[in-house]
Amino acid sequence: MSASDPPSGTPRGGSSLLPEDYLARALRAEDPEERRREAQLGLALPADDIELDTRVLLLRQVYLAEMAERRYRKAAETALAMAAVGPLADIAHHDRCRALQALGDVQGALGAQRLAARNAPVRRRSFHYWALATLQHFAGDREGALHSLDKGLRHSQADRPLLIAHEAFIRIEGGEGVEDLDGIRHDLATARCGQGYGQLILGLIAHEIGDAPAARTHLRAFLRRNASADEVKQATLREELRRARLALATYESD
């Protein structure tokens, strides 16, 4: 070995950092540009030095930076590259769905979310089918949404009250009656999944049945929770935030 060669195990260019070190730096980054730069430095290391799961996580940091910069088309391409690596393919397809959703590509987003559900391990399957149902509902495919929720319920555990309540909301919105609606609302309100998105579903159900105090309470809680959400979350909750604001606006004169 010549004096100019790096020590064994040290990447050329003089850096002794491992891919995992760059991943940690990307995770600690304070802005999207720094996040992307650190992740790309990790990805630039020799391919044999990067474990597949680490490669996926580095690519995801690039994706998150692109989403924060509203480079949604590029983010969708990066998510596709993530999916091609192998590990966490369901997460990669879901990320691609979010980028396409932000772009307004409804059909592309639906296709990506279907792939997420198909590639998901059992423990994440209910989440992905619920996410698919949400997109289908917003796209006007009510029956498709109910079918996806039914699939999700087969695998649901802690999130079961959310999926049941979401199904109830879709049926009520469509003019159907729902048995034990009070019980469904109570189960979601007292479950951990009743926070966050659960507040939106509780608020929209209350709005549909004319329970104005509950609608105000839950919808305001949902909007407050997302008032300072980052760019990625704001982009992918655009329709939910719009619906919450529209429902609340009906009570402004009360």
Short mmCIF file of C-alpha atoms in Angstrom, two decimals:
data_model
loop_
_atom_site.label_atom_id
_atom_site.label_comp_id
_atom_site.label_asym_id
_atom_site.label_seq_id
_atom_site.Cartn_x
_atom_site.Cartn_y
_atom_site.Cartn_z
CA MET A 1 0.00 0.00 0.00
CA SER A 2 1.39 3.39 -0.97
CA ALA A 3 1.56 6.35 1.37
CA SER A 4 -1.24 8.02 -0.60
CA ASP A 5 -3.73 5.19 -0.08
CA PRO A 6 -6.32 5.58 2.68
CA PRO A 7 -6.13 3.16 5.62
CA SER A 8 -8.12 -0.04 5.29
CA GLY A 9 -11.83 0.63 5.89
CA THR A 10 -11.51 4.35 5.18
CA PRO A 11 -13.40 5.63 2.10
CA ARG A 12 -11.34 7.37 -0.55
CA GLY A 13 -11.36 11.12 -0.21
CA GLY A 14 -10.01 10.97 3.36
CA SER A 15 -13.33 10.62 5.17
CA SER A 16 -13.61 8.01 7.89
CA LEU A 17 -17.37 8.45 8.15
CA LEU A 18 -19.64 5.47 7.57
CA PRO A 19 -23.00 5.57 5.75
CA GLU A 20 -24.69 5.40 9.14
CA ASP A 21 -22.76 8.49 10.26
CA TYR A 22 -24.08 10.46 7.30
CA LEU A 23 -27.58 9.16 8.05
CA ALA A 24 -27.29 10.42 11.63
CA ARG A 25 -26.09 13.80 10.35
CA ALA A 26 -29.01 14.00 7.92
CA LEU A 27 -31.45 13.18 10.71
CA ARG A 28 -29.98 16.01 12.80
CA ALA A 29 -30.01 18.51 9.93
CA GLU A 30 -31.66 21.84 10.62
CA ASP A 31 -32.78 22.59 7.07
CA PRO A 32 -33.64 20.63 3.87
CA GLU A 33 -30.45 21.61 2.05
CA GLU A 34 -28.24 20.26 4.83
CA ARG A 35 -30.40 17.13 5.11
CA ARG A 36 -30.07 16.40 1.41
CA ARG A 37 -26.33 17.13 1.34
CA GLU A 38 -25.49 14.79 4.20
CA ALA A 39 -27.69 12.01 2.80
CA GLN A 40 -26.13 12.35 -0.65
CA LEU A 41 -22.63 12.17 0.83
CA GLY A 42 -23.61 8.89 2.42
CA LEU A 43 -25.09 7.59 -0.83
CA ALA A 44 -21.87 8.55 -2.67
CA LEU A 45 -19.86 6.01 -0.68
CA PRO A 46 -19.01 2.70 -2.40
CA ALA A 47 -22.16 0.65 -2.86
CA ASP A 48 -20.66 -2.36 -1.06
CA ASP A 49 -20.22 -0.23 2.06
CA ILE A 50 -23.93 0.61 2.35
CA GLU A 51 -26.41 -1.85 3.83
CA LEU A 52 -29.68 -1.98 1.91
CA ASP A 53 -31.77 -0.67 4.79
CA THR A 54 -29.30 2.18 5.31
CA ARG A 55 -29.51 3.03 1.60
CA VAL A 56 -33.30 3.24 1.84
CA LEU A 57 -33.10 5.50 4.89
CA LEU A 58 -30.54 7.77 3.22
CA LEU A 59 -32.76 8.04 0.16
CA ARG A 60 -35.67 8.86 2.42
CA GLN A 61 -33.78 11.80 3.86
CA VAL A 62 -33.29 13.07 0.31
CA TYR A 63 -37.01 12.55 -0.30
CA LEU A 64 -37.97 14.49 2.82
CA ALA A 65 -35.72 17.38 1.81
CA GLU A 66 -37.31 17.47 -1.65
CA MET A 67 -40.80 17.40 -0.17
CA ALA A 68 -39.93 20.26 2.19
CA GLU A 69 -38.72 22.25 -0.82
CA ARG A 70 -41.94 21.45 -2.71
CA ARG A 71 -40.00 19.55 -5.37
CA TYR A 72 -42.76 16.97 -5.46
CA ARG A 73 -41.99 15.40 -8.83
CA LYS A 74 -38.37 14.86 -7.84
CA ALA A 75 -39.51 13.48 -4.49
CA ALA A 76 -41.74 10.96 -6.29
CA GLU A 77 -38.74 9.82 -8.34
CA THR A 78 -36.63 9.44 -5.21
CA ALA A 79 -39.38 7.40 -3.53
CA LEU A 80 -39.47 5.11 -6.57
CA ALA A 81 -35.72 4.61 -6.21
CA MET A 82 -36.29 3.75 -2.54
CA ALA A 83 -38.86 1.11 -3.47
CA ALA A 84 -36.43 -0.49 -5.92
CA VAL A 85 -33.87 -1.14 -3.15
CA GLY A 86 -36.07 -3.70 -1.39
CA PRO A 87 -36.42 -3.08 2.35
CA LEU A 88 -39.33 -0.92 3.51
CA ALA A 89 -40.90 -1.00 0.06
CA ASP A 90 -44.34 -0.26 1.50
CA ILE A 91 -43.05 2.92 3.15
CA ALA A 92 -41.38 3.95 -0.11
CA HIS A 93 -44.59 3.46 -2.11
CA HIS A 94 -46.56 5.40 0.54
CA ASP A 95 -44.01 8.22 0.32
CA ARG A 96 -44.39 8.24 -3.45
CA CYS A 97 -48.17 8.41 -2.97
CA ARG A 98 -47.76 11.50 -0.79
CA ALA A 99 -45.56 13.23 -3.38
CA LEU A 100 -48.00 12.44 -6.20
CA GLN A 101 -50.90 13.56 -4.02
CA ALA A 102 -49.14 16.89 -3.46
CA LEU A 103 -48.72 17.18 -7.22
CA GLY A 104 -52.45 16.65 -7.73
CA ASP A 105 -51.91 13.34 -9.54
CA VAL A 106 -54.84 11.47 -7.97
CA GLN A 107 -54.62 8.33 -10.10
CA GLY A 108 -50.86 8.10 -9.64
CA ALA A 109 -51.25 8.50 -5.89
CA LEU A 110 -53.91 5.77 -5.77
CA GLY A 111 -51.68 3.41 -7.73
CA ALA A 112 -48.72 4.06 -5.42
CA GLN A 113 -50.83 3.52 -2.31
CA ARG A 114 -52.19 0.25 -3.67
CA LEU A 115 -48.57 -0.91 -4.06
CA ALA A 116 -47.89 0.18 -0.49
CA ALA A 117 -50.76 -1.97 0.77
CA ARG A 118 -49.68 -4.97 -1.31
CA ASN A 119 -46.07 -4.76 -0.13
CA ALA A 120 -46.85 -4.07 3.53
CA PRO A 121 -46.00 -6.48 6.33
CA VAL A 122 -49.04 -7.56 8.34
CA ARG A 123 -48.38 -5.05 11.13
CA ARG A 124 -48.65 -2.09 8.71
CA ARG A 125 -51.34 -3.43 6.39
CA SER A 126 -54.30 -1.81 8.14
CA PHE A 127 -52.63 1.61 7.97
CA HIS A 128 -51.98 1.33 4.24
CA TYR A 129 -55.51 0.16 3.42
CA TRP A 130 -56.92 2.97 5.56
CA ALA A 131 -54.70 5.48 3.71
CA LEU A 132 -55.92 4.04 0.40
CA ALA A 133 -59.54 4.32 1.56
CA THR A 134 -59.02 7.97 2.46
CA LEU A 135 -57.71 8.74 -1.03
CA GLN A 136 -60.54 6.81 -2.67
CA HIS A 137 -63.12 8.64 -0.57
CA PHE A 138 -61.69 12.04 -1.53
CA ALA A 139 -61.62 10.94 -5.17
CA GLY A 140 -65.35 10.14 -5.04
CA ASP A 141 -65.00 6.35 -5.01
CA ARG A 142 -67.18 5.65 -2.00
CA GLU A 143 -67.57 1.91 -2.59
CA GLY A 144 -63.86 1.50 -3.21
CA ALA A 145 -63.12 3.30 0.06
CA LEU A 146 -65.47 1.03 2.00
CA HIS A 147 -63.90 -2.04 0.39
CA SER A 148 -60.40 -0.88 1.35
CA LEU A 149 -61.50 -0.17 4.92
CA ASP A 150 -62.94 -3.68 5.10
CA LYS A 151 -59.54 -5.07 4.07
CA GLY A 152 -57.81 -2.87 6.63
CA LEU A 153 -60.14 -4.01 9.40
CA ARG A 154 -59.06 -7.62 8.83
CA HIS A 155 -55.59 -6.66 10.04
CA SER A 156 -56.36 -3.78 12.41
CA GLN A 157 -55.45 -3.78 16.07
CA ALA A 158 -54.78 -0.53 17.96
CA ASP A 159 -56.12 1.52 15.05
CA ARG A 160 -59.39 -0.42 14.80
CA PRO A 161 -61.59 2.34 16.35
CA LEU A 162 -60.31 4.80 13.74
CA LEU A 163 -61.10 2.54 10.80
CA ILE A 164 -64.57 1.70 12.17
CA ALA A 165 -65.36 5.37 12.72
CA HIS A 166 -64.04 6.33 9.31
CA GLU A 167 -66.31 3.72 7.73
CA ALA A 168 -69.21 5.12 9.76
CA PHE A 169 -68.45 8.64 8.54
CA ILE A 170 -68.44 7.56 4.89
CA ARG A 171 -71.79 5.78 5.35
CA ILE A 172 -73.39 8.72 7.19
CA GLU A 173 -72.14 11.15 4.56
CA GLY A 174 -73.75 8.90 1.95
CA GLY A 175 -77.11 9.03 3.73
CA GLU A 176 -76.94 5.61 5.39
CA GLY A 177 -77.77 4.81 8.97
CA VAL A 178 -75.09 3.40 11.27
CA GLU A 179 -75.79 1.13 14.22
CA ASP A 180 -74.39 2.09 17.63
CA LEU A 181 -72.94 5.37 16.39
CA ASP A 182 -72.64 6.64 19.97
CA GLY A 183 -70.54 3.61 20.84
CA ILE A 184 -68.36 4.09 17.75
CA ARG A 185 -67.76 7.73 18.65
CA HIS A 186 -66.98 6.86 22.27
CA ASP A 187 -64.54 4.10 21.30
CA LEU A 188 -62.60 6.45 19.03
CA ALA A 189 -62.67 9.39 21.45
CA THR A 190 -61.18 7.24 24.24
CA ALA A 191 -58.62 5.43 22.07
CA ARG A 192 -55.09 6.61 21.43
CA CYS A 193 -55.87 6.79 17.70
CA GLY A 194 -58.64 9.24 18.58
CA GLN A 195 -56.01 11.97 18.67
CA GLY A 196 -54.68 13.56 15.49
CA TYR A 197 -56.59 12.24 12.50
CA GLY A 198 -59.15 10.75 14.85
CA GLN A 199 -60.16 14.28 15.86
CA LEU A 200 -60.95 15.03 12.23
CA ILE A 201 -63.16 11.95 11.86
CA LEU A 202 -64.93 12.67 15.15
CA GLY A 203 -65.48 16.27 14.08
CA LEU A 204 -66.81 15.37 10.65
CA ILE A 205 -69.17 12.75 12.08
CA ALA A 206 -70.47 15.31 14.60
CA HIS A 207 -70.90 17.83 11.79
CA GLU A 208 -72.88 15.35 9.68
CA ILE A 209 -75.30 14.49 12.50
CA GLY A 210 -75.74 18.09 13.66
CA ASP A 211 -73.79 17.86 16.92
CA ALA A 212 -72.35 21.37 16.67
CA PRO A 213 -70.54 21.51 20.06
CA ALA A 214 -68.67 18.25 19.38
CA ALA A 215 -67.93 19.29 15.79
CA ARG A 216 -66.40 22.57 16.97
CA THR A 217 -64.36 20.87 19.68
CA HIS A 218 -62.87 18.12 17.53
CA LEU A 219 -62.31 20.13 14.35
CA ARG A 220 -60.64 22.96 16.22
CA ALA A 221 -58.40 20.43 17.97
CA PHE A 222 -57.43 18.93 14.62
CA LEU A 223 -56.64 22.34 13.12
CA ARG A 224 -54.66 23.44 16.19
CA ARG A 225 -52.64 20.24 16.10
CA ASN A 226 -51.66 20.90 12.49
CA ALA A 227 -51.28 24.67 12.67
CA SER A 228 -47.49 24.39 12.85
CA ALA A 229 -47.13 21.22 10.77
CA ASP A 230 -44.11 21.03 8.50
CA GLU A 231 -44.33 21.44 4.72
CA VAL A 232 -44.56 17.70 4.10
CA LYS A 233 -47.53 17.25 6.42
CA GLN A 234 -49.28 20.39 5.18
CA ALA A 235 -49.01 19.17 1.58
CA THR A 236 -50.41 15.73 2.31
CA LEU A 237 -53.21 16.92 4.62
CA ARG A 238 -54.41 19.62 2.24
CA GLU A 239 -57.85 18.07 1.65
CA GLU A 240 -58.37 17.19 5.31
CA LEU A 241 -57.52 20.73 6.41
CA ARG A 242 -59.85 22.15 3.75
CA ARG A 243 -62.76 19.97 4.89
CA ALA A 244 -62.20 20.82 8.54
CA ARG A 245 -62.19 24.55 7.80
CA LEU A 246 -65.28 24.34 5.62
CA ALA A 247 -67.20 22.47 8.30
CA LEU A 248 -66.15 24.93 11.00
CA ALA A 249 -67.11 27.87 8.83
CA THR A 250 -70.77 26.82 9.05
CA TYR A 251 -70.72 27.66 12.79
CA GLU A 252 -69.07 31.06 12.53
CA SER A 253 -72.35 32.95 12.95
CA ASP A 254 -73.56 30.78 15.84
#
